[in-house]
Amino acid sequence: MIVKTYGSCIYGVNAITITVEVNVDTGVNFYLVGLPDSAVKESEQRIDSALKYFGYKIPGKKIIINMAPADIRKEGSAYDLTIALGILSASGQIKTPEIEKYIIMGELSLDGYVKPIKGVLPIAIEARKQGFKGIIIPKDNAREAAIVDDLIVYGVETIKDVIDFFNEGKSLEQTIVNTREEFYHSLNEYDFDFEDVKGQENTKRALEIAAAGGHNAILIGPPGSGKTMLAKRIPSILPPLTLHEALETTKIHSVAGKLGKNTSLISVRPFRAPHHTISDVALVGGGSNPQPGEISLAHNGVLFLDELPEFKRSVLEVMRQPLEERYVNISRSKMSVEYPASFMFIAAMNPCPCGYYNHPETECTCQPGAVQRYLNKISGPLMDRIDLHVEVIPVPFKDLSDKRKGEKSETIRKRVIAAREIQHQRFKNYKNIHCNAQMTTKMVNEYCVLNQECIDRLKMAMEKLGLSARAYDRILKVSRTIADLDNSENIEIQHLSEAINFRSLDRENWGK
């Protein structure tokens, strides 16, 4: 007798439905075909133990299991429950008249308990798309799948729960999540707020500009000046996630297995801060079984690289294409997957090896040329993608001892949202252009028109400060964002002057 059960495999951040065909015939052997990896092949032992625990068994006959499509590699232990139900049904041990109406996934422990799996959200989305009635998954994953509307979600603890559901009609508890209520409930919950920051008004202003225009920024300052503290608060001033962005972000974290137990929907922008010892594969994604990297986990949020010059050169260079294209393509001999990677890049660094170059009180002890060699660890093409260079000055004691609270993140965020709305209207006819930082050279020429006074000021700045040619477009983009924050239709002299101040590393005398 041939029985079909249905599972799903993850391909990139999407799912593909897998048909598990089980045939029990005369003879003795166990065949598992359809490009299963070692973890799938080992399911026989887990299934055998789990079934015996509840009084069932794998029949001593010839069992052929085909996982179709047979040309797609099946990985992991999530097919245990799918295969086990197929064997029980094909061998006549249970009755399963409606088994083909459900996607069934879960890893089995030896005592029959169902363990959580990765990638449940894209699996649930694909199940609804394919017209399945429902999905049966581990209980710990149920809330994650339940955010998909028009799909019955059953979370189970043991394989006995599933057997009784099909064989005896015993009801399972349906998991229901109000997606919009869940989303809006925690939309504005942040652990860090700018009101806790003492002083640093210039840096806070720079980060507000960066958030308003989607600009990448680098914070340069001595140890203890507050670079990391400021960076951690950036998500609190970014515009809230839309429901579409939240679903997109949750899919990536689901595939990577980064969602917490009983988590349903990510409703705040992610903040990823990998250590400088990270490998290039861990940063951009990949591996023998491709997985999303840190830049994809930061999608719709912030990627923060602290101590930027300490990262390996090869690691930093692989970010160049994702920063420009906002996605990363992982190619292998038999497959190619694409992960989204639209993130705001924030970096922090000391100005020199000792950390005290340009410090107002402590003298730099670095050898001649050491500062420039330190900066040269960051390539020109990468620096070319960073719009704002922000010098972070140590906070004086009078500011540290001030008991007054700073401006709340909520207040700053309102200004950022207003500026983003202006940009949304400006770029509504352009595909994949949402903020000023994404403007092409042609768009810069169209939307960043300068009057004669501004042209003269920019010319003088580039000549007197020794600004490089790469700074030209960046200054214009940042000027446009500052004008948007002021709700100004045109770029005025004060907007341009402020933008020029944020090009520290482009000055010819920096580090000399």
Coordinates of C-alpha atoms in Angstrom, one line a residue:
M1 CA 0.0 0.0 0.0
I2 CA 1.3 3.4 -0.9
V3 CA 0.6 6.4 1.3
K4 CA 1.6 10.0 0.8
T5 CA 2.5 12.4 3.6
Y6 CA 3.7 16.0 3.2
G7 CA 6.6 17.9 4.6
S8 CA 8.6 20.9 3.5
C9 CA 12.2 21.9 2.9
I10 CA 13.8 25.3 3.1
Y11 CA 15.4 26.9 0.1
G12 CA 16.9 30.3 0.9
V13 CA 14.2 32.0 2.9
N14 CA 11.3 30.2 1.2
A15 CA 9.9 26.7 1.5
I16 CA 9.3 23.9 -1.1
T17 CA 6.6 21.2 -0.4
I18 CA 8.1 17.7 -0.1
T19 CA 6.0 14.6 -0.8
V20 CA 7.0 11.6 1.3
E21 CA 5.8 8.4 -0.5
V22 CA 5.8 5.3 1.6
N23 CA 5.3 1.8 0.2
V24 CA 5.2 -1.3 2.4
D25 CA 5.6 -4.5 0.4
T26 CA 6.6 -8.1 0.9
G27 CA 10.3 -8.6 1.7
V28 CA 12.7 -7.3 4.3
N29 CA 14.6 -4.1 4.0
F30 CA 14.4 -0.3 4.6
Y31 CA 15.1 2.0 1.6
L32 CA 15.1 5.8 2.0
V33 CA 15.6 7.6 -1.4
G34 CA 15.3 11.1 -2.8
L35 CA 18.6 12.7 -1.9
P36 CA 18.4 12.5 1.9
D37 CA 21.4 13.6 4.0
S38 CA 22.8 11.7 6.9
A39 CA 20.4 13.2 9.5
V40 CA 17.4 12.1 7.4
K41 CA 18.8 8.6 6.9
E42 CA 19.3 8.3 10.7
S43 CA 15.6 8.9 11.2
E44 CA 14.9 5.1 11.0
Q45 CA 16.5 4.6 14.5
R46 CA 14.7 7.6 16.0
I47 CA 11.4 6.5 14.5
D48 CA 11.8 2.9 15.6
S49 CA 12.4 3.9 19.2
A50 CA 9.7 6.5 19.3
L51 CA 7.1 4.1 18.0
K52 CA 8.0 1.3 20.3
Y53 CA 7.6 3.6 23.3
F54 CA 3.9 4.0 22.5
G55 CA 3.3 0.3 21.4
Y56 CA 3.8 0.7 17.6
K57 CA 6.6 -0.6 15.4
I58 CA 8.3 -0.4 12.1
P59 CA 7.0 -3.5 10.3
G60 CA 9.5 -6.2 9.4
K61 CA 8.7 -5.9 5.7
K62 CA 10.2 -4.2 2.6
I63 CA 9.7 -0.4 3.1
I64 CA 10.5 2.0 0.4
I65 CA 10.3 5.7 1.2
N66 CA 10.7 8.3 -1.6
M67 CA 11.1 12.0 -0.9
A68 CA 10.0 13.9 -3.9
P69 CA 11.1 16.0 -5.8
A70 CA 14.0 13.6 -5.8
D71 CA 16.5 16.1 -7.2
I72 CA 16.4 18.5 -4.2
R73 CA 18.6 17.6 -1.3
K74 CA 16.7 16.9 2.0
E75 CA 18.5 18.0 5.1
G76 CA 18.0 17.8 8.9
S77 CA 15.9 15.8 11.3
A78 CA 12.6 17.6 10.7
Y79 CA 11.1 14.9 8.6
D80 CA 11.0 12.3 11.4
L81 CA 7.3 12.9 12.1
T82 CA 6.4 13.0 8.4
I83 CA 8.1 9.6 7.7
A84 CA 6.8 8.0 10.9
L85 CA 3.1 8.8 10.1
G86 CA 3.6 7.5 6.6
I87 CA 5.0 4.2 7.8
L88 CA 2.2 3.7 10.3
S89 CA -0.5 4.5 7.7
A90 CA 1.1 2.4 4.9
S91 CA 1.4 -0.6 7.2
G92 CA -2.2 -0.3 8.3
Q93 CA -1.4 0.3 12.0
I94 CA -3.5 3.5 12.0
K95 CA -6.2 5.0 9.9
T96 CA -5.4 8.3 8.3
P97 CA -8.2 9.4 5.9
E98 CA -7.2 13.1 6.1
I99 CA -3.4 12.9 6.3
E100 CA -2.9 14.4 2.9
K101 CA -4.6 17.6 3.9
Y102 CA -1.8 18.5 6.4
I103 CA 1.9 19.4 6.3
I104 CA 3.5 17.4 9.1
M105 CA 7.0 18.3 10.4
G106 CA 8.9 17.6 13.6
E107 CA 12.0 15.9 15.0
L108 CA 11.4 12.8 17.2
S109 CA 13.2 12.0 20.4
L110 CA 13.7 8.4 21.4
D111 CA 10.7 8.6 23.8
G112 CA 8.4 10.0 21.2
Y113 CA 8.4 13.6 22.1
V114 CA 8.4 16.1 19.2
K115 CA 11.3 18.6 19.2
P116 CA 11.3 22.1 17.7
I117 CA 12.6 22.7 14.1
K118 CA 13.9 25.6 12.0
G119 CA 12.1 27.5 9.3
V120 CA 8.5 27.0 10.5
L121 CA 7.2 30.4 9.2
P122 CA 8.2 30.0 5.5
I123 CA 6.8 26.4 5.8
A124 CA 3.5 27.7 7.0
I125 CA 3.3 30.4 4.3
E126 CA 4.0 27.8 1.6
A127 CA 1.4 25.4 3.1
R128 CA -1.3 28.1 2.9
K129 CA -0.1 28.9 -0.7
Q130 CA -0.4 25.3 -1.7
G131 CA -4.0 25.0 -0.3
F132 CA -3.3 22.7 2.7
K133 CA -6.0 22.6 5.4
G134 CA -3.5 22.9 8.2
I135 CA 0.0 22.2 9.6
I136 CA 1.1 19.9 12.4
I137 CA 4.3 20.9 14.0
P138 CA 6.1 20.9 17.4
K139 CA 4.3 22.8 20.1
D140 CA 7.3 25.2 20.6
N141 CA 6.9 26.3 17.0
A142 CA 3.2 26.7 17.0
R143 CA 2.9 30.4 17.7
E144 CA 5.5 31.1 15.0
A145 CA 3.3 29.4 12.4
A146 CA 0.0 30.7 13.7
I147 CA 0.8 34.3 12.5
V148 CA -0.2 33.0 9.0
D149 CA -3.9 33.6 8.4
D150 CA -6.3 31.0 7.0
L151 CA -4.3 28.0 8.1
I152 CA -5.1 25.6 11.0
V153 CA -2.0 25.2 13.2
Y154 CA -1.8 22.3 15.6
G155 CA 1.2 22.2 18.0
V156 CA 1.9 18.7 19.4
E157 CA 4.1 17.4 22.2
T158 CA 4.4 13.7 21.3
I159 CA 3.8 11.5 18.2
K160 CA 1.0 9.8 20.2
D161 CA -1.0 13.1 20.0
V162 CA -0.8 13.0 16.2
I163 CA -1.6 9.3 16.0
D164 CA -4.7 9.8 18.2
F165 CA -5.8 12.8 16.1
F166 CA -5.8 10.7 12.8
N167 CA -6.7 7.3 14.2
E168 CA -9.3 8.1 16.8
G169 CA -10.4 11.6 15.8
K170 CA -9.1 13.0 19.1
S171 CA -9.1 16.8 18.8
L172 CA -5.9 18.8 19.0
E173 CA -5.7 22.3 20.4
Q174 CA -5.5 24.8 17.6
T175 CA -3.0 27.6 18.1
I176 CA -4.4 31.0 17.3
V177 CA -2.5 34.3 17.2
N178 CA -3.9 37.7 16.4
T179 CA -1.1 38.8 14.1
R180 CA -1.8 42.5 14.1
E181 CA -2.4 42.7 17.8
E182 CA 0.8 40.8 18.4
F183 CA 2.7 43.1 16.0
Y184 CA 1.4 46.4 17.4
H185 CA 1.7 45.3 21.1
S186 CA 5.5 45.3 21.1
L187 CA 6.1 47.7 18.2
N188 CA 7.7 50.4 20.4
E189 CA 9.4 48.3 23.0
Y190 CA 13.2 49.1 23.2
D191 CA 15.7 48.3 25.9
F192 CA 17.8 51.5 25.2
D193 CA 16.7 55.1 24.9
F194 CA 18.6 58.2 23.9
E195 CA 17.4 60.0 27.0
D196 CA 20.0 58.1 29.0
V197 CA 22.9 59.6 26.9
K198 CA 24.7 62.4 28.6
G199 CA 26.1 65.1 26.3
Q200 CA 27.2 63.9 22.8
E201 CA 24.7 66.3 21.1
N202 CA 26.8 66.4 17.9
T203 CA 26.8 62.6 17.7
K204 CA 23.1 62.3 18.4
R205 CA 22.4 64.8 15.7
A206 CA 24.6 62.8 13.2
L207 CA 22.8 59.5 14.1
E208 CA 19.4 61.3 13.7
I209 CA 20.5 62.3 10.2
A210 CA 21.7 58.8 9.4
A211 CA 18.4 57.3 10.5
A212 CA 16.4 59.8 8.6
G213 CA 18.1 59.1 5.3
G214 CA 19.1 55.5 5.8
H215 CA 22.8 56.5 5.7
N216 CA 25.7 54.3 6.8
A217 CA 27.9 55.9 9.4
I218 CA 31.2 55.4 11.2
L219 CA 31.9 56.6 14.7
I220 CA 35.5 57.6 15.4
G221 CA 36.6 58.3 19.0
P222 CA 38.8 57.3 21.9
P223 CA 38.0 54.4 24.2
G224 CA 35.1 55.1 26.6
S225 CA 33.7 58.0 24.6
G226 CA 30.3 56.2 24.2
K227 CA 30.5 54.8 20.6
T228 CA 28.9 51.4 21.4
M229 CA 26.4 52.9 23.7
L230 CA 25.2 55.3 21.1
A231 CA 25.1 52.7 18.3
K232 CA 22.8 50.4 20.5
R233 CA 20.2 53.1 20.6
I234 CA 19.9 53.6 16.8
P235 CA 17.0 51.1 16.4
S236 CA 14.9 53.1 18.8
I237 CA 14.9 56.1 16.5
L238 CA 14.4 54.3 13.2
P239 CA 10.9 54.2 11.8
P240 CA 8.8 51.2 13.1
L241 CA 8.7 48.1 11.1
T242 CA 5.8 47.6 8.7
L243 CA 3.9 44.3 9.0
H244 CA 5.4 43.2 5.7
E245 CA 8.9 44.0 7.0
A246 CA 8.2 42.2 10.2
L247 CA 7.2 39.0 8.4
E248 CA 10.2 39.2 6.1
T249 CA 12.6 39.7 9.1
T250 CA 10.9 36.8 11.0
K251 CA 11.3 34.5 8.0
I252 CA 15.0 35.0 8.0
H253 CA 15.4 34.5 11.7
S254 CA 13.2 31.4 11.5
V255 CA 15.3 29.8 8.8
A256 CA 18.5 30.5 10.8
G257 CA 16.9 29.0 14.0
K258 CA 17.3 32.3 15.9
L259 CA 13.7 32.7 17.0
G260 CA 13.2 32.2 20.7
K261 CA 10.9 29.5 22.2
N262 CA 7.2 30.2 21.6
T263 CA 8.1 33.4 19.7
S264 CA 5.7 34.5 17.0
L265 CA 6.6 37.7 15.2
I266 CA 9.7 40.0 15.3
S267 CA 8.2 43.5 15.7
V268 CA 11.3 45.6 16.5
R269 CA 14.2 46.3 14.1
P270 CA 17.1 43.8 14.6
F271 CA 20.4 45.0 15.9
R272 CA 23.3 42.6 15.1
A273 CA 26.8 43.2 16.5
P274 CA 29.2 40.4 15.6
H275 CA 32.6 40.1 17.1
H276 CA 35.7 41.1 15.0
T277 CA 36.8 37.5 14.9
I278 CA 33.9 36.5 12.7
S279 CA 34.6 34.7 9.4
D280 CA 33.4 36.0 6.0
V281 CA 31.0 33.0 5.7
A282 CA 29.4 33.8 9.1
L283 CA 29.0 37.4 8.1
V284 CA 27.4 37.1 4.6
G285 CA 26.0 33.6 4.9
G286 CA 26.8 30.3 3.1
G287 CA 28.4 27.1 4.3
S288 CA 28.0 23.6 2.8
N289 CA 24.3 23.8 3.8
P290 CA 23.7 27.6 3.1
Q291 CA 22.4 29.6 6.0
P292 CA 21.7 33.3 6.4
G293 CA 24.7 35.3 7.8
E294 CA 24.8 38.3 10.1
I295 CA 24.1 40.8 7.3
S296 CA 20.8 39.0 6.5
L297 CA 19.9 38.7 10.2
A298 CA 20.3 42.5 10.3
H299 CA 17.9 42.9 7.4
N300 CA 15.5 45.8 8.0
G301 CA 17.7 46.7 11.0
V302 CA 21.2 47.7 12.0
L303 CA 24.5 45.9 11.5
F304 CA 27.1 47.3 14.0
L305 CA 30.8 46.5 13.6
D306 CA 32.7 47.6 16.6
E307 CA 36.5 48.1 16.3
L308 CA 36.2 48.1 12.5
P309 CA 40.0 48.0 11.7
E310 CA 40.3 44.8 13.8
F311 CA 38.1 42.8 11.4
K312 CA 39.9 40.8 8.8
R313 CA 40.3 42.5 5.4
S314 CA 38.6 39.7 3.6
V315 CA 35.6 39.9 5.9
L316 CA 35.0 43.6 5.3
E317 CA 35.5 43.3 1.5
V318 CA 32.7 40.7 1.1
M319 CA 30.2 43.4 2.4
R320 CA 30.8 45.7 -0.6
Q321 CA 28.3 44.1 -2.9
P322 CA 25.5 43.6 -0.3
L323 CA 25.9 47.2 0.8
E324 CA 25.2 48.3 -2.8
E325 CA 22.7 45.7 -4.0
R326 CA 20.9 45.1 -0.6
Y327 CA 20.9 41.3 -1.1
V328 CA 23.5 38.5 -1.1
N329 CA 23.6 35.6 -3.5
I330 CA 25.2 32.4 -2.3
S331 CA 26.2 30.1 -5.1
R332 CA 27.2 26.4 -4.8
S333 CA 27.8 23.8 -7.5
K334 CA 24.3 22.4 -7.3
M335 CA 22.3 25.4 -6.0
S336 CA 22.1 29.1 -5.7
V337 CA 20.1 30.9 -3.0
E338 CA 19.5 34.6 -2.4
Y339 CA 19.1 36.2 1.0
P340 CA 17.9 39.8 1.5
A341 CA 20.4 42.1 3.2
S342 CA 19.0 45.6 3.4
F343 CA 20.5 47.0 6.5
M344 CA 21.9 50.2 8.0
F345 CA 25.6 49.8 8.5
I346 CA 27.1 51.5 11.6
A347 CA 30.8 51.1 12.4
A348 CA 32.9 52.3 15.3
M349 CA 36.7 52.6 15.6
N350 CA 39.5 54.2 17.6
P351 CA 41.3 57.0 15.6
C352 CA 44.6 55.2 16.0
P353 CA 46.2 52.1 17.6
C354 CA 46.6 53.8 21.0
G355 CA 43.2 55.4 20.7
Y356 CA 44.0 59.0 21.6
Y357 CA 44.7 60.7 18.3
N358 CA 43.0 64.1 18.3
H359 CA 42.0 63.6 22.0
P360 CA 41.5 67.0 23.8
E361 CA 43.4 65.9 27.0
T362 CA 45.5 62.7 26.4
E363 CA 48.4 62.8 24.1
C364 CA 48.7 60.2 21.3
T365 CA 51.7 57.8 21.7
C366 CA 51.6 56.3 18.2
Q367 CA 54.7 56.3 16.0
P368 CA 54.7 58.6 12.9
G369 CA 52.6 57.0 10.1
A370 CA 50.9 54.6 12.5
V371 CA 47.6 56.5 12.3
Q372 CA 47.5 56.3 8.5
R373 CA 48.5 52.6 8.5
Y374 CA 45.7 52.0 11.0
L375 CA 43.1 53.7 8.8
N376 CA 44.4 51.9 5.7
K377 CA 43.1 48.6 7.1
I378 CA 39.7 49.8 5.8
S379 CA 39.7 49.9 2.0
G380 CA 38.6 52.9 -0.1
P381 CA 35.7 51.0 -1.7
L382 CA 34.2 50.2 1.7
M383 CA 34.7 53.8 3.0
D384 CA 33.1 54.9 -0.2
R385 CA 29.8 53.4 1.0
I386 CA 29.9 55.2 4.4
D387 CA 28.1 58.6 4.2
L388 CA 28.8 60.0 7.7
H389 CA 32.1 60.2 9.5
V390 CA 31.3 61.2 13.1
E391 CA 34.0 62.3 15.6
V392 CA 32.9 61.2 19.1
I393 CA 34.4 63.4 21.8
P394 CA 34.8 62.2 25.4
V395 CA 32.0 63.6 27.7
P396 CA 33.2 66.2 30.2
F397 CA 32.4 65.7 33.9
K398 CA 29.8 68.5 34.1
D399 CA 27.7 66.7 31.5
L400 CA 28.2 63.3 33.1
S401 CA 27.1 64.6 36.5
D402 CA 24.0 66.5 35.0
K403 CA 20.9 64.8 36.4
R404 CA 18.6 66.1 33.6
K405 CA 17.4 63.5 31.1
G406 CA 18.3 63.9 27.4
E407 CA 15.8 64.0 24.5
K408 CA 13.7 60.9 24.3
S409 CA 14.1 58.5 21.4
E410 CA 10.4 58.8 20.8
T411 CA 10.8 62.5 20.1
I412 CA 13.7 62.0 17.7
R413 CA 11.9 59.1 16.0
K414 CA 8.9 61.4 15.1
R415 CA 11.3 63.8 13.2
V416 CA 12.9 60.8 11.5
I417 CA 9.5 59.4 10.4
A418 CA 8.5 62.8 9.0
A419 CA 11.7 63.0 7.0
R420 CA 11.2 59.4 5.7
E421 CA 7.6 60.2 4.6
I422 CA 9.0 63.1 2.5
Q423 CA 11.4 60.6 0.8
H424 CA 8.7 58.0 0.4
Q425 CA 6.7 60.5 -1.7
R426 CA 9.8 61.6 -3.6
F427 CA 10.7 58.1 -4.6
K428 CA 7.3 56.5 -5.0
N429 CA 7.7 56.0 -8.7
Y430 CA 11.1 54.3 -8.3
K431 CA 11.5 50.6 -7.6
N432 CA 13.6 49.6 -4.6
I433 CA 14.5 53.2 -3.8
H434 CA 13.1 54.2 -0.4
C435 CA 15.5 56.7 1.1
N436 CA 18.1 59.3 0.2
A437 CA 21.1 57.0 0.8
Q438 CA 19.9 54.7 -2.0
M439 CA 19.8 57.5 -4.7
T440 CA 21.8 56.9 -7.9
T441 CA 24.1 59.5 -9.4
K442 CA 21.3 60.5 -11.8
M443 CA 18.9 61.0 -9.0
V444 CA 21.4 63.0 -7.0
N445 CA 21.7 65.4 -9.9
E446 CA 17.9 65.7 -10.1
Y447 CA 17.0 66.0 -6.4
C448 CA 20.2 67.6 -4.9
V449 CA 20.3 70.9 -6.9
L450 CA 22.5 73.6 -5.3
N451 CA 22.2 77.3 -5.7
Q452 CA 25.3 79.4 -6.5
E453 CA 26.0 80.1 -2.9
C454 CA 26.1 76.4 -2.0
I455 CA 28.2 75.6 -5.1
D456 CA 30.8 78.2 -4.0
R457 CA 30.8 76.8 -0.4
L458 CA 31.2 73.2 -1.6
K459 CA 34.0 74.2 -3.9
M460 CA 35.8 76.1 -1.2
A461 CA 35.4 73.2 1.3
M462 CA 36.7 70.6 -1.1
E463 CA 39.8 72.7 -1.9
K464 CA 40.6 74.0 1.6
L465 CA 39.8 70.9 3.6
G466 CA 41.3 68.6 0.9
L467 CA 38.1 66.5 0.6
S468 CA 38.4 63.6 -1.8
A469 CA 36.2 63.2 -4.9
R470 CA 34.3 60.4 -3.3
A471 CA 33.0 62.9 -0.7
Y472 CA 31.1 64.9 -3.3
D473 CA 28.0 62.6 -3.8
R474 CA 27.9 61.7 -0.1
I475 CA 27.8 65.4 0.9
L476 CA 24.9 66.0 -1.5
K477 CA 22.9 63.0 -0.2
V478 CA 23.4 64.0 3.4
S479 CA 22.5 67.6 2.6
R480 CA 19.3 66.4 1.1
T481 CA 18.4 64.5 4.3
I482 CA 19.2 67.4 6.5
A483 CA 16.9 69.6 4.3
D484 CA 14.2 66.9 4.7
L485 CA 14.5 67.1 8.5
D486 CA 14.0 70.8 8.2
N487 CA 11.0 70.2 5.8
S488 CA 12.9 72.4 3.3
E489 CA 12.2 71.9 -0.4
N490 CA 15.7 73.1 -1.4
I491 CA 19.1 72.5 0.0
E492 CA 20.2 75.7 1.8
I493 CA 23.7 76.8 2.8
Q494 CA 23.3 75.6 6.4
H495 CA 22.3 72.1 5.3
L496 CA 25.3 71.8 3.1
S497 CA 27.7 73.2 5.7
E498 CA 26.5 70.6 8.3
A499 CA 26.9 67.8 5.8
I500 CA 30.5 68.9 5.0
N501 CA 31.4 68.6 8.7
F502 CA 30.6 64.9 8.6
R503 CA 33.5 64.0 6.2
S504 CA 36.4 63.8 8.7
L505 CA 38.2 60.8 7.2
D506 CA 38.2 62.4 3.7
R507 CA 40.3 65.3 4.8
E508 CA 43.8 65.1 3.4
N509 CA 45.4 66.1 6.7
W510 CA 43.6 63.4 8.7
G511 CA 46.1 61.0 10.3
K512 CA 49.1 63.0 9.1

